[in-house]
Short mmCIF file of C-alpha atoms and ligand atoms in Angstrom, two decimals:
data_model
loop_
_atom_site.label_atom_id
_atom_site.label_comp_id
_atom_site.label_asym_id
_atom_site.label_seq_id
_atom_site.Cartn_x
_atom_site.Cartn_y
_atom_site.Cartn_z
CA UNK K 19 9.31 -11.63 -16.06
CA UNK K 20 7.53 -8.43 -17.24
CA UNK K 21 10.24 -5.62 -16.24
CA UNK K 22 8.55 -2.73 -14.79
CA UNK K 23 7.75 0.73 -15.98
CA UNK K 24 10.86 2.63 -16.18
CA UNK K 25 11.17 6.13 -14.84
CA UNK K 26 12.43 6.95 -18.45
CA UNK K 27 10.30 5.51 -20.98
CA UNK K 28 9.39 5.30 -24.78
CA UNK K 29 5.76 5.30 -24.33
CA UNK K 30 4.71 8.90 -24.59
CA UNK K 31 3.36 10.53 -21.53
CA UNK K 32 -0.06 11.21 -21.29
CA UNK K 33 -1.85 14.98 -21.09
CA UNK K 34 -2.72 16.67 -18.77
CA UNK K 35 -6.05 16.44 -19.73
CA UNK K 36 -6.19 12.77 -20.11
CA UNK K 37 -4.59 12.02 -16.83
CA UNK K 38 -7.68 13.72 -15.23
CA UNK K 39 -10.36 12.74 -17.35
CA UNK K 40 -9.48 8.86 -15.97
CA UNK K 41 -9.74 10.00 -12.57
CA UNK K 42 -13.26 10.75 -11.60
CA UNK K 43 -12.09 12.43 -8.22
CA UNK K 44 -10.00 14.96 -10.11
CA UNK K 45 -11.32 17.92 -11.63
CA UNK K 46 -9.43 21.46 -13.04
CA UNK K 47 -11.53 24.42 -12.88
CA UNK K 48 -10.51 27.56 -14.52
CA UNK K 49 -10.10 29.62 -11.40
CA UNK K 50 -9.54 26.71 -8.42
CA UNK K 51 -6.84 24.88 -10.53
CA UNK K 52 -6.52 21.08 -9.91
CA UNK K 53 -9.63 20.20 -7.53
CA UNK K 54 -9.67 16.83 -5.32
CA UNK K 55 -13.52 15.68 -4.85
CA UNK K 56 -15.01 19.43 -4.42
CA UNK K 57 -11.36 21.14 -2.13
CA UNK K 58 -8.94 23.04 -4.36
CA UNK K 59 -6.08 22.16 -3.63
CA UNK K 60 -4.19 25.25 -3.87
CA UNK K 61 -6.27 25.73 -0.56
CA UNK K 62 -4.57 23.59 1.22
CA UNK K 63 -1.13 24.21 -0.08
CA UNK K 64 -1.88 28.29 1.32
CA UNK K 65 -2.61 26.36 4.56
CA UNK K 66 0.16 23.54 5.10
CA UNK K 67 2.76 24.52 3.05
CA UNK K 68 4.27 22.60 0.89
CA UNK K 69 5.09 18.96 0.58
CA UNK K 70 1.56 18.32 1.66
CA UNK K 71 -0.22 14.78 1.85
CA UNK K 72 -4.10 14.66 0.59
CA UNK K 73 -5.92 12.12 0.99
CA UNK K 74 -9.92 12.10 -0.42
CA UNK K 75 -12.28 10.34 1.78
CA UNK K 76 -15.03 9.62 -0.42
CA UNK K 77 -12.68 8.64 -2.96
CA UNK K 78 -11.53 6.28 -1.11
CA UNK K 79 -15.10 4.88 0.59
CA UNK K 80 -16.39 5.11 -2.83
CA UNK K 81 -13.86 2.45 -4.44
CA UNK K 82 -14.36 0.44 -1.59
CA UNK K 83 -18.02 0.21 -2.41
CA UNK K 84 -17.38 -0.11 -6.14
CA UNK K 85 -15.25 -3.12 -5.43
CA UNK K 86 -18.04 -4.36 -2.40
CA UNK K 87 -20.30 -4.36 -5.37
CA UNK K 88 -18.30 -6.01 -7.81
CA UNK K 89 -17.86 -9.01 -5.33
CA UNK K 90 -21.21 -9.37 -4.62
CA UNK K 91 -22.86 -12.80 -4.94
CA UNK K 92 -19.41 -14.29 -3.70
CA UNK K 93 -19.23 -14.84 -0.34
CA UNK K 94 -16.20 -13.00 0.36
CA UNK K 95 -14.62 -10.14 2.94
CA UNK K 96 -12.72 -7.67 2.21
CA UNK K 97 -9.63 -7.21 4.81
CA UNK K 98 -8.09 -3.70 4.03
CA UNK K 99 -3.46 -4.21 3.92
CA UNK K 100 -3.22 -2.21 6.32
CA UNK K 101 0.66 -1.52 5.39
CA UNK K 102 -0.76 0.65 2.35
CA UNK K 103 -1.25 3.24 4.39
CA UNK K 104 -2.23 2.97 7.88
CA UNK K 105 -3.31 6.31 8.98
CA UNK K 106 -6.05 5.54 11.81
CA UNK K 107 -8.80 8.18 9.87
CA UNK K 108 -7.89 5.54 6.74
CA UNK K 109 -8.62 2.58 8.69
CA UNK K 110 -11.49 4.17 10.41
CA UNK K 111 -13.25 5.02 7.31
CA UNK K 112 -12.56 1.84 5.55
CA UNK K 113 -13.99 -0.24 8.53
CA UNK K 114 -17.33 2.16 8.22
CA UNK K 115 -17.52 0.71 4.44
CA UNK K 116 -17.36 -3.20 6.36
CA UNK K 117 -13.75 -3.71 5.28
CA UNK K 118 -11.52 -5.63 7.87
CA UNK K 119 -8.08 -5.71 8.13
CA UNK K 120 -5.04 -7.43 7.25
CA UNK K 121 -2.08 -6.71 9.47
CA UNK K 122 1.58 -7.51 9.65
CA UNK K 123 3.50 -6.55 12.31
CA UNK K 124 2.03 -5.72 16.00
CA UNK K 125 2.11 -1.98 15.37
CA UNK K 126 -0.21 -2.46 12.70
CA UNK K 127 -2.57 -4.54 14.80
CA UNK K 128 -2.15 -2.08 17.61
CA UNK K 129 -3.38 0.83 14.82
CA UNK K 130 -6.51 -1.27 13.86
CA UNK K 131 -7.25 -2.08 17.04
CA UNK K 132 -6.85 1.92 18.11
CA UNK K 133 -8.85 2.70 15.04
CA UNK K 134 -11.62 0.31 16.34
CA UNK K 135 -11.27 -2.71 14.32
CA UNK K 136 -12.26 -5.65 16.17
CA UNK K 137 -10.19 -8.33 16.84
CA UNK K 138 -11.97 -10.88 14.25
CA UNK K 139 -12.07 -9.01 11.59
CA UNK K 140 -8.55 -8.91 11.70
CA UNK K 141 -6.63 -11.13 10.01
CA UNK K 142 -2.73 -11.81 10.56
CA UNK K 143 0.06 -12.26 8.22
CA UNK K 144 3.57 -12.05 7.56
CA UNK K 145 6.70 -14.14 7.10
CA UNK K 146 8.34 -13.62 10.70
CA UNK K 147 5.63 -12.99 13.41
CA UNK K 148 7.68 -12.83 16.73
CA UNK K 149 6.73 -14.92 19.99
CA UNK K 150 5.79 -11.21 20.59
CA UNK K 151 3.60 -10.51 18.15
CA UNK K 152 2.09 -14.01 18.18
CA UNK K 153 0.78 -13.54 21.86
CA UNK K 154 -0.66 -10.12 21.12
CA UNK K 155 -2.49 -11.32 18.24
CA UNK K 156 -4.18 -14.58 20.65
CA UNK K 157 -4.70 -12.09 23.39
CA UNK K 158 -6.31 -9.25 20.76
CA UNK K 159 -8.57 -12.45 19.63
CA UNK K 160 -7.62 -11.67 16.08
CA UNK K 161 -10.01 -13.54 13.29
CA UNK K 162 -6.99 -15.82 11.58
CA UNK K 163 -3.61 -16.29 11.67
CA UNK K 164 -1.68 -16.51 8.01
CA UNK K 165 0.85 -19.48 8.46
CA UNK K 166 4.08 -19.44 6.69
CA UNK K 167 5.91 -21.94 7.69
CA UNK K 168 6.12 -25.19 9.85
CA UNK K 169 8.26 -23.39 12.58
CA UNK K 170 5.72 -20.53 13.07
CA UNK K 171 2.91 -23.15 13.37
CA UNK K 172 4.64 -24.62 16.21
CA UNK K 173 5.09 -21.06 17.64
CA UNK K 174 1.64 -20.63 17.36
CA UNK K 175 0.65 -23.81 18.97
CA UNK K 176 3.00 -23.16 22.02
CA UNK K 177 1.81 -19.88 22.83
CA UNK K 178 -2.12 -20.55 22.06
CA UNK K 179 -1.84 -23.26 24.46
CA UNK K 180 -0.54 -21.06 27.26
CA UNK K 181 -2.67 -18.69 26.99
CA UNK K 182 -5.44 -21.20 26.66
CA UNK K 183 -7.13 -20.67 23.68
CA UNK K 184 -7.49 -21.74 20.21
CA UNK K 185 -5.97 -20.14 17.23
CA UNK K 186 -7.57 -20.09 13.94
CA UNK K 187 -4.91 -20.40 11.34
CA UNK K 188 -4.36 -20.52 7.43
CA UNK K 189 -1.52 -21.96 5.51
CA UNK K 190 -0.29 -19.27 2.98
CA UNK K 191 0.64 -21.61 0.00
CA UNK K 192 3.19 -20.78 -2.05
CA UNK K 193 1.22 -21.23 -5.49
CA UNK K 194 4.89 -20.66 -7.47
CA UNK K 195 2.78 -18.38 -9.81
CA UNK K 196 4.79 -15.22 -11.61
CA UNK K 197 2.98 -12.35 -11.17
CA UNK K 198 4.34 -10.46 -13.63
CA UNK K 199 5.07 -7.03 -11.76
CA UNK K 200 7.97 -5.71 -10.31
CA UNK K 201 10.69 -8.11 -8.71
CA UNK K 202 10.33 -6.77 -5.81
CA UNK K 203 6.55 -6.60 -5.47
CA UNK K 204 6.39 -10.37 -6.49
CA UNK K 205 5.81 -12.66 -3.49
CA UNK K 206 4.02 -15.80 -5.02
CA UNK K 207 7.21 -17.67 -7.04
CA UNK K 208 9.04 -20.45 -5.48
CA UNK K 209 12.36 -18.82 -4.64
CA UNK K 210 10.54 -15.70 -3.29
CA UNK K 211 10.88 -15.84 0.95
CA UNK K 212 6.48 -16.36 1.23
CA UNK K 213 4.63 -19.17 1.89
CA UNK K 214 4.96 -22.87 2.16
CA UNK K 215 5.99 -25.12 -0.97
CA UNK K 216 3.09 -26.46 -2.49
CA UNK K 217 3.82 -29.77 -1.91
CA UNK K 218 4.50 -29.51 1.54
CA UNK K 219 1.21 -27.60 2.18
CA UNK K 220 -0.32 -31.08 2.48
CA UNK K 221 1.19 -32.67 5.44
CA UNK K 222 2.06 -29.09 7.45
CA UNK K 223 -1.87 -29.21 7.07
CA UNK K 224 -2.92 -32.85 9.08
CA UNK K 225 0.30 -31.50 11.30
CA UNK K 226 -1.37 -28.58 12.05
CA UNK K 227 -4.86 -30.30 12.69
CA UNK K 228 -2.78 -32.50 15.05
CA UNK K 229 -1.37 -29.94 17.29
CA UNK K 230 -2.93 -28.50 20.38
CA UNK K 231 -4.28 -25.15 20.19
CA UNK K 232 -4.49 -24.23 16.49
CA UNK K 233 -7.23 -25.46 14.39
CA UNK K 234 -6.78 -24.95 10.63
CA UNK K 235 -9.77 -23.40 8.91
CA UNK K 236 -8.30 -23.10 5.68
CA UNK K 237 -5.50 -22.00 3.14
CA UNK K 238 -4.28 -18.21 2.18
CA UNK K 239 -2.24 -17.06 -0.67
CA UNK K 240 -0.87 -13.76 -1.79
CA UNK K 241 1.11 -13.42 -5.19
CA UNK K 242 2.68 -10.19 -5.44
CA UNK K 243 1.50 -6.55 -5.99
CA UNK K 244 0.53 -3.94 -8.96
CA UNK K 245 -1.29 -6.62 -10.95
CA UNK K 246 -3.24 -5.79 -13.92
CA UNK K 247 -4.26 -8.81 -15.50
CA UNK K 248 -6.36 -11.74 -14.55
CA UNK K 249 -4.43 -14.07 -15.68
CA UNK K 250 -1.90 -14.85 -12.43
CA UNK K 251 -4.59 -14.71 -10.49
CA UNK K 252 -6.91 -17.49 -12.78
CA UNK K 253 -3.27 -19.39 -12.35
CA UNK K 254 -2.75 -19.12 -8.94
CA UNK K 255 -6.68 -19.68 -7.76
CA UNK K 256 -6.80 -23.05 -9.65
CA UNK K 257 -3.77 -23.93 -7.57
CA UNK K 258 -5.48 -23.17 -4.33
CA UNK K 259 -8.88 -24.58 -5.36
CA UNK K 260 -6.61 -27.52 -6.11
CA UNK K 261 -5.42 -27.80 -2.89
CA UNK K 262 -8.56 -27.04 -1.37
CA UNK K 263 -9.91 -30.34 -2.84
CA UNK K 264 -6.81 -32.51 -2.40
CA UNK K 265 -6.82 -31.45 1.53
CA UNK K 266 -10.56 -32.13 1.61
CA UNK K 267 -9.90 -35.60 0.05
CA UNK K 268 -7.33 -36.12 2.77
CA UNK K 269 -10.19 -35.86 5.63
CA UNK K 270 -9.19 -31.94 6.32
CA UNK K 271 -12.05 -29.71 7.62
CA UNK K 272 -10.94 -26.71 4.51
CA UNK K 273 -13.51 -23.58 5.03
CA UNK K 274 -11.62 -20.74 4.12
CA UNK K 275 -9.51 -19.29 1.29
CA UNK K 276 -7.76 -16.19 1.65
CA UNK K 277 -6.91 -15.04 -1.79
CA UNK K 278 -4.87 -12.13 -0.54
CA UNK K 279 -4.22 -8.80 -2.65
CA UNK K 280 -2.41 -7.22 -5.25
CA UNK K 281 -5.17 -5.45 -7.66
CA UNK K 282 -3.18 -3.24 -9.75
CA UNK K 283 -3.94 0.56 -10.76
CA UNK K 284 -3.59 3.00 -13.43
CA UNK K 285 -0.51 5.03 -12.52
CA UNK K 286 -1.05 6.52 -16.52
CA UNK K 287 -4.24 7.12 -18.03
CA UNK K 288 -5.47 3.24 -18.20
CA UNK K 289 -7.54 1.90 -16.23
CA UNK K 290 -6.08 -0.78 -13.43
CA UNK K 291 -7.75 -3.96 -12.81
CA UNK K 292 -11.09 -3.95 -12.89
CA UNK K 293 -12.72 -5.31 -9.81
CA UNK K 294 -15.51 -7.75 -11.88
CA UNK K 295 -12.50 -9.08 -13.98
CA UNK K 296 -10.85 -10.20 -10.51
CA UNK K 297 -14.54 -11.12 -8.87
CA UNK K 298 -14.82 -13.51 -12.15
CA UNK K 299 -11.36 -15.14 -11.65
CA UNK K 300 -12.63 -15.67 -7.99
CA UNK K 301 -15.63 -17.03 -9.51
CA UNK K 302 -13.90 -19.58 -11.56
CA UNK K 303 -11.86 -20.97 -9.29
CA UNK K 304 -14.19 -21.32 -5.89
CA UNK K 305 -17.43 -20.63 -7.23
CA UNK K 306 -18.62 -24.15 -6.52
CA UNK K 307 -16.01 -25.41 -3.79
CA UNK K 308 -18.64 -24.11 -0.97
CA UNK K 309 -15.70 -21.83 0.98
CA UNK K 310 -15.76 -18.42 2.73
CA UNK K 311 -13.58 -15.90 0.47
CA UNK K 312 -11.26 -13.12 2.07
CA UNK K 313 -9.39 -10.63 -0.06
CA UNK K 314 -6.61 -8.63 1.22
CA UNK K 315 -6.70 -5.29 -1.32
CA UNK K 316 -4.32 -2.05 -0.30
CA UNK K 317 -3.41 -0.06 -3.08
CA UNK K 318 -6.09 -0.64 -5.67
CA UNK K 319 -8.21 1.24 -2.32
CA UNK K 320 -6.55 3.95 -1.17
CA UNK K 321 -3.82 4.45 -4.24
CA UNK K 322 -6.01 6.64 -6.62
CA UNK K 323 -7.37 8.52 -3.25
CA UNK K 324 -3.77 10.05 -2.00
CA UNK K 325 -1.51 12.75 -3.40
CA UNK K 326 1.42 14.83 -3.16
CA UNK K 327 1.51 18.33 -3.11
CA UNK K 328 5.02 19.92 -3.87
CA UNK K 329 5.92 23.38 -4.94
CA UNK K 330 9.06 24.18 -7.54
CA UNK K 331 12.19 25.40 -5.99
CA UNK K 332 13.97 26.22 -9.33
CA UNK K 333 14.42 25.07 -12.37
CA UNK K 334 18.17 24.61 -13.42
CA UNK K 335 20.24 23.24 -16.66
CA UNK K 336 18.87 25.04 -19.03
CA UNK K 337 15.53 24.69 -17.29
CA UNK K 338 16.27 20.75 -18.12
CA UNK K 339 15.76 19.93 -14.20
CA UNK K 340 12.71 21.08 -12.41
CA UNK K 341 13.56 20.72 -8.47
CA UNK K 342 10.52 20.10 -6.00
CA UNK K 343 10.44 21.07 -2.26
CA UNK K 344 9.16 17.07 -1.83
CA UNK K 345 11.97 14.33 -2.09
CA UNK K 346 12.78 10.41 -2.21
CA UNK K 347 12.26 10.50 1.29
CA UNK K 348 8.20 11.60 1.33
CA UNK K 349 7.96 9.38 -1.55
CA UNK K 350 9.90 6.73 -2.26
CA UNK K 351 8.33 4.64 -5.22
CA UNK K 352 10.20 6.31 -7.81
CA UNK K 353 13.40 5.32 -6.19
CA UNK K 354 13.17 2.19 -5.14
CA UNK K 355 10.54 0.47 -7.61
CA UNK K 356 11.37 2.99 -10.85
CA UNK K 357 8.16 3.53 -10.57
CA UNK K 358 5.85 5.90 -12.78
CA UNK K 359 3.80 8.76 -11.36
CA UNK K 360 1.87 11.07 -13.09
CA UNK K 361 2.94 14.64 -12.27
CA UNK K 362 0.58 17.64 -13.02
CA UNK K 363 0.28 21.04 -12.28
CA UNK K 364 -1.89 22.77 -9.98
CA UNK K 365 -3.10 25.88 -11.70
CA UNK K 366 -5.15 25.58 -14.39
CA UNK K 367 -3.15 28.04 -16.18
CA UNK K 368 0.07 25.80 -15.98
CA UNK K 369 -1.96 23.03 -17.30
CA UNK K 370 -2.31 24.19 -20.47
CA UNK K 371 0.61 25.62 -22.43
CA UNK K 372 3.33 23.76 -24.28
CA UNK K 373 5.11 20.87 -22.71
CA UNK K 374 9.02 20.31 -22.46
CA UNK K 375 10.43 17.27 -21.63
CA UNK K 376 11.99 17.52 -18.13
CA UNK K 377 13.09 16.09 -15.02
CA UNK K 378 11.65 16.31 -11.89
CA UNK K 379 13.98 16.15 -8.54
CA UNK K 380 14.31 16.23 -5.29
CA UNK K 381 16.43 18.03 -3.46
CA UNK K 382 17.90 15.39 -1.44
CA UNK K 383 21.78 14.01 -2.03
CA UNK K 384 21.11 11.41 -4.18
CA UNK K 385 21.19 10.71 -8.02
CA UNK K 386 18.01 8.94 -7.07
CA UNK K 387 16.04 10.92 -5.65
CA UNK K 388 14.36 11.51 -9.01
CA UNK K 389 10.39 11.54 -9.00
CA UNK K 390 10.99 11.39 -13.61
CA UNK K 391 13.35 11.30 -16.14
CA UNK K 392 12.50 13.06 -19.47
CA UNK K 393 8.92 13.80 -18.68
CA UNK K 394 6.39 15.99 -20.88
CA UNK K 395 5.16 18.51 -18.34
CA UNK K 396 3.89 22.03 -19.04
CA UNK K 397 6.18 24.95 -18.14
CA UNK K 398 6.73 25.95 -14.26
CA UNK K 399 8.40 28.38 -13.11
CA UNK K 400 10.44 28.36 -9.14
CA UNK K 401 6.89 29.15 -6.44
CA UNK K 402 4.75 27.01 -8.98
CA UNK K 403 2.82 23.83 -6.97
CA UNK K 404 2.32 20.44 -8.93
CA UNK K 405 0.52 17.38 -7.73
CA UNK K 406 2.24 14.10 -7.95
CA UNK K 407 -0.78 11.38 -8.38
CA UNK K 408 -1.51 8.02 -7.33
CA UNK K 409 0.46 8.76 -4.23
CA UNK K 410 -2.16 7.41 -1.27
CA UNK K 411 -1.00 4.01 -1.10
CA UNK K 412 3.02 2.51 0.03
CA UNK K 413 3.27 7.02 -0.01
CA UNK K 414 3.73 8.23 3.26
CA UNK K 415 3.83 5.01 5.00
CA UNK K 416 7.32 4.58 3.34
CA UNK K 417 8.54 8.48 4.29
CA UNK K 418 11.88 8.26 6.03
CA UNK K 419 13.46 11.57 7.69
CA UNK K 420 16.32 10.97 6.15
CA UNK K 421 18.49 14.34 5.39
CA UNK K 422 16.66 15.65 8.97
CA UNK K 423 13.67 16.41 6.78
CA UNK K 424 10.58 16.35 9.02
CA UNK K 425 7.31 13.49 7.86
CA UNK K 426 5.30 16.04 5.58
CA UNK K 427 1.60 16.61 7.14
CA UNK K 428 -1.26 14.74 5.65
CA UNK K 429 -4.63 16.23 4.91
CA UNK K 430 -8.17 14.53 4.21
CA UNK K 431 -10.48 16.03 2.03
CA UNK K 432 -14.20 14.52 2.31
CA UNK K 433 -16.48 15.98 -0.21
CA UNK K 434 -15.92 19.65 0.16
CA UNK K 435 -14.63 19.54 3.87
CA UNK K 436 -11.37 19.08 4.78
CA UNK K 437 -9.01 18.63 7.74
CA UNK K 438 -5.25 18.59 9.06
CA UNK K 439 -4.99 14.87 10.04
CA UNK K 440 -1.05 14.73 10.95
CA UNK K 441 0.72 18.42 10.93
CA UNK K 442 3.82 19.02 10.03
CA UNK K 443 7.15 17.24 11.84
CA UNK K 444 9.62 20.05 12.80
CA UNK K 445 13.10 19.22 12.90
CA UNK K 446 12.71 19.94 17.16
CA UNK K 447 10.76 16.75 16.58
CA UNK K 448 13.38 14.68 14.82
CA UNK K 449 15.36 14.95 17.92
CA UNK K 450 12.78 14.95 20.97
CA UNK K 451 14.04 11.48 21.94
CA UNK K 452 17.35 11.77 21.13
CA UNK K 453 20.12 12.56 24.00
CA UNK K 454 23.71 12.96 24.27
CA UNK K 455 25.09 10.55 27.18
CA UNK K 456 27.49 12.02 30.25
CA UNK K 457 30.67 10.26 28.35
CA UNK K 458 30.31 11.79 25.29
CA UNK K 459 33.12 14.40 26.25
CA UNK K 460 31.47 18.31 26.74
CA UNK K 461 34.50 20.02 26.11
CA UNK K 462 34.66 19.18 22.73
CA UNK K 463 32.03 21.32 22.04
CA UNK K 464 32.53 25.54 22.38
C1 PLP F 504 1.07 -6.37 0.81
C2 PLP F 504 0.04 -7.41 1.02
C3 PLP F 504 -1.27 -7.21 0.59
C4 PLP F 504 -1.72 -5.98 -0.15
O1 PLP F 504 -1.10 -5.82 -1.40
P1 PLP F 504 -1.66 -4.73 -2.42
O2 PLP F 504 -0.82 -4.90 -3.62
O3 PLP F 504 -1.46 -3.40 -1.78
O4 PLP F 504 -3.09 -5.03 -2.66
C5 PLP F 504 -2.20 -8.19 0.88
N1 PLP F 504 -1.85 -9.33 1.53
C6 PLP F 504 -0.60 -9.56 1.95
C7 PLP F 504 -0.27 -10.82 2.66
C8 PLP F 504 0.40 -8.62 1.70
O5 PLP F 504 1.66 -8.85 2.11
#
């Protein structure tokens, strides 16, 4: 098991410089400071405040052509995670490219939908879809169903046959391939909670073609998250493609693989996976098996495209700790995952001098709410802004309120416009829905 970047770690931390240079929508001008696609951001600190989402538009419709491209030749659709982040401008803009979407829970089918993603180009998954959610995905007329286990398949069966229709479904096979990224972004292993056993996958199969109002169209898979080789995937393909052939040998109608997500990015100054290395492992594995691909990407589309503005509070212990205005509970990567974010200033004239080797906090009360440990970052003083990078995907779709701190407002940036897309939650909002029943006693209070 590869262990996961650390937030305090012995490779040295890249520059400034560098960090931009391998991020084409990133630019520092001498007099606009850090610039995403052609908005300075320092403009849209002055406007928001600060912590401030930003989100680039074309950034993100751009990767989602690069990777179009890459695929092409296969025959293969791209359904957007939705989870990544699920702001309805995200999923409208994605859709415009021709991405679908991949949805887990009914909220997130209710956003798509609301966002104007059709019902078949939306594809279903998760490990513990409710009679609920079940119902509103027949009744939406969503594209597929992702299958997990033998008890959701009857579910399924049950309520398609009430409502009279026919569900299209996939069985997510567990492939029992290690991913080789964080423990808890690995979901294709055999003690993980996902998918069926491989060798059950069979027989729930011709069970599945047996039962009224389901008819399988093929098999789905989805190994884990933050991938950056080709390697798990080559594994884990030749696994389906396996089964592919072995249910096709058994009589099964197979005309579908779902090969799910996961595509890594550079959270340094490497480059994540590239999208022909993944197209080729596709390739190899169901280039000549005659089925209709889907891939389920999130971050590797909208990761690069988000980030988060924060200004510095004060620096303390000997100027050791540099404390942002943004916490653990905007985003909470670093906390939960250890996970490594870039972190550069905003003015171009921060960018530049010496380094010291800090760390950068929130100001919430917890040890861990810790965006870095130890990291090389030019001098700021309290008032300065820095950009934390990489930030656009499992960023604010993660943000609790936790310590009454309001969701931070998001902005999109498209070229050189830009708009407010969510303002700022006020603490008045925290509460709106909250109320104090007649037997909490009055008189306690003076
Ligand atoms: C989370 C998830 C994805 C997207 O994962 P990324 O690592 O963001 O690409 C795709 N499919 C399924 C079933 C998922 O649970």
């Amino acid at each position: 098991m590869a262990s996961p970047a650390p937030l305090d770690t012995s490779e040295p931390d890249p520059t400034v410089a560098d960090l931009i240079a391998a991020r084409p929508h990133l630019s520092m001008h001498a007099m606009d400071g850090l610039v995403l696609e052609d908005v300075p951001l320092s403009a849209i600190a002055d406007a928001l405040g600060t912590p401030v989402w930003v989100y680039g538009a074309g950034t993100m419709r751009g990767r989602l052509a690069g990777l179009t491209a890459a695929l092409d030749g296969l025959n293969v659709h791209v359904h957007y995670a939705v989870k990544a982040n699920d702001h309805l401008a995200v999923l409208r803009l994605l859709a415009g490219g021709g991405a679908g979407a991949d949805v887990v829970s009914i909220g997130e089918l209710r956003r798509a939908r609301h966002a104007g993603i059709a019902g078949r180009d939306i594809v279903f998954s998760g490990v513990g879809k409710t009679h609920a959610e079940i119902r509103a995905a027949l009744e939406a007329g969503v594209g597929q169903l992702n299958v997990e286990s033998a008890a959701e398949l009857a579910m399924i069966s049950a309520a398609a046959s009430a409502l009279g229709v026919t569900a299209r479904v996939a069985l997510r096979i567990n492939p029992d391939v290690d991913a080789g990224t964080h423990a808890k972004i690995t979901t294709g292993r055999a003690d993980n909670k996902f998918g069926i056993p491989f060798d059950d996958a069979a027989a729930l199969y011709a069970h599945a073609a047996s039962l009224p109002g389901v008819q399988p169209v093929g098999i789905a898979l989805h190994i884990g998250s933050q991938i950056l080789s080709t390697a798990p995937y080559r594994a884990a393909y030749a696994r389906a493609a396996e089964m592919v052939r072995t249910l096709r040998a058994q009589g099964q109608t197979v005309s579908v693989v779902d090969c799910g997500g996961g595509l890594g990015i550079g959270y340094r100054d490497t480059p994540g996976l590239p999208p022909a290395a993944f197209a080729g492992a596709l390739r190899a594995a169901f280039g000549g098996l005659g089925v209709e691909l889907m891939v389920e990407p999130g971050r590797w589309l909208v990761g690069p495209a988000g980030l988060l503005l924060a200004s510095v509070v004060l620096t303390k212990g000997d100027e050791r700790f540099v404390v942002l205005d943004a916490a653990m509970n905007d985003l909470v990567r670093p906390a939960m995952y250890d996970a490594y974010h870039a972190i550069v200033p905003l003015a171009s004239g921060n960018a530049v001098g010496p380094v010291r080797n800090v760390d950068i906090v929130g100001p919430v009360c917890e040890s861990g709410d810790t965006f870095a440990r130890g990291r090389a970052l030019p001098a700021v003083a309290a008032g300065d802004r820095v950009a934390i990078l990489d930030a656009g995907a499992y960023g604010a779709v993660m943000s609790s309120t936790y310590n009454a701190r309001g969701l931070a407002p998001i902005a999109l940036v498209d070229g050189s416009r830009w708009a407010v897309i969510r303002p700022r939650q006020e603490p008045e909002d925290l509460w709106r829905n909250e109320s104090i029943p007649d037997f909490i006693t009055p008189d306690v209070v003076t």
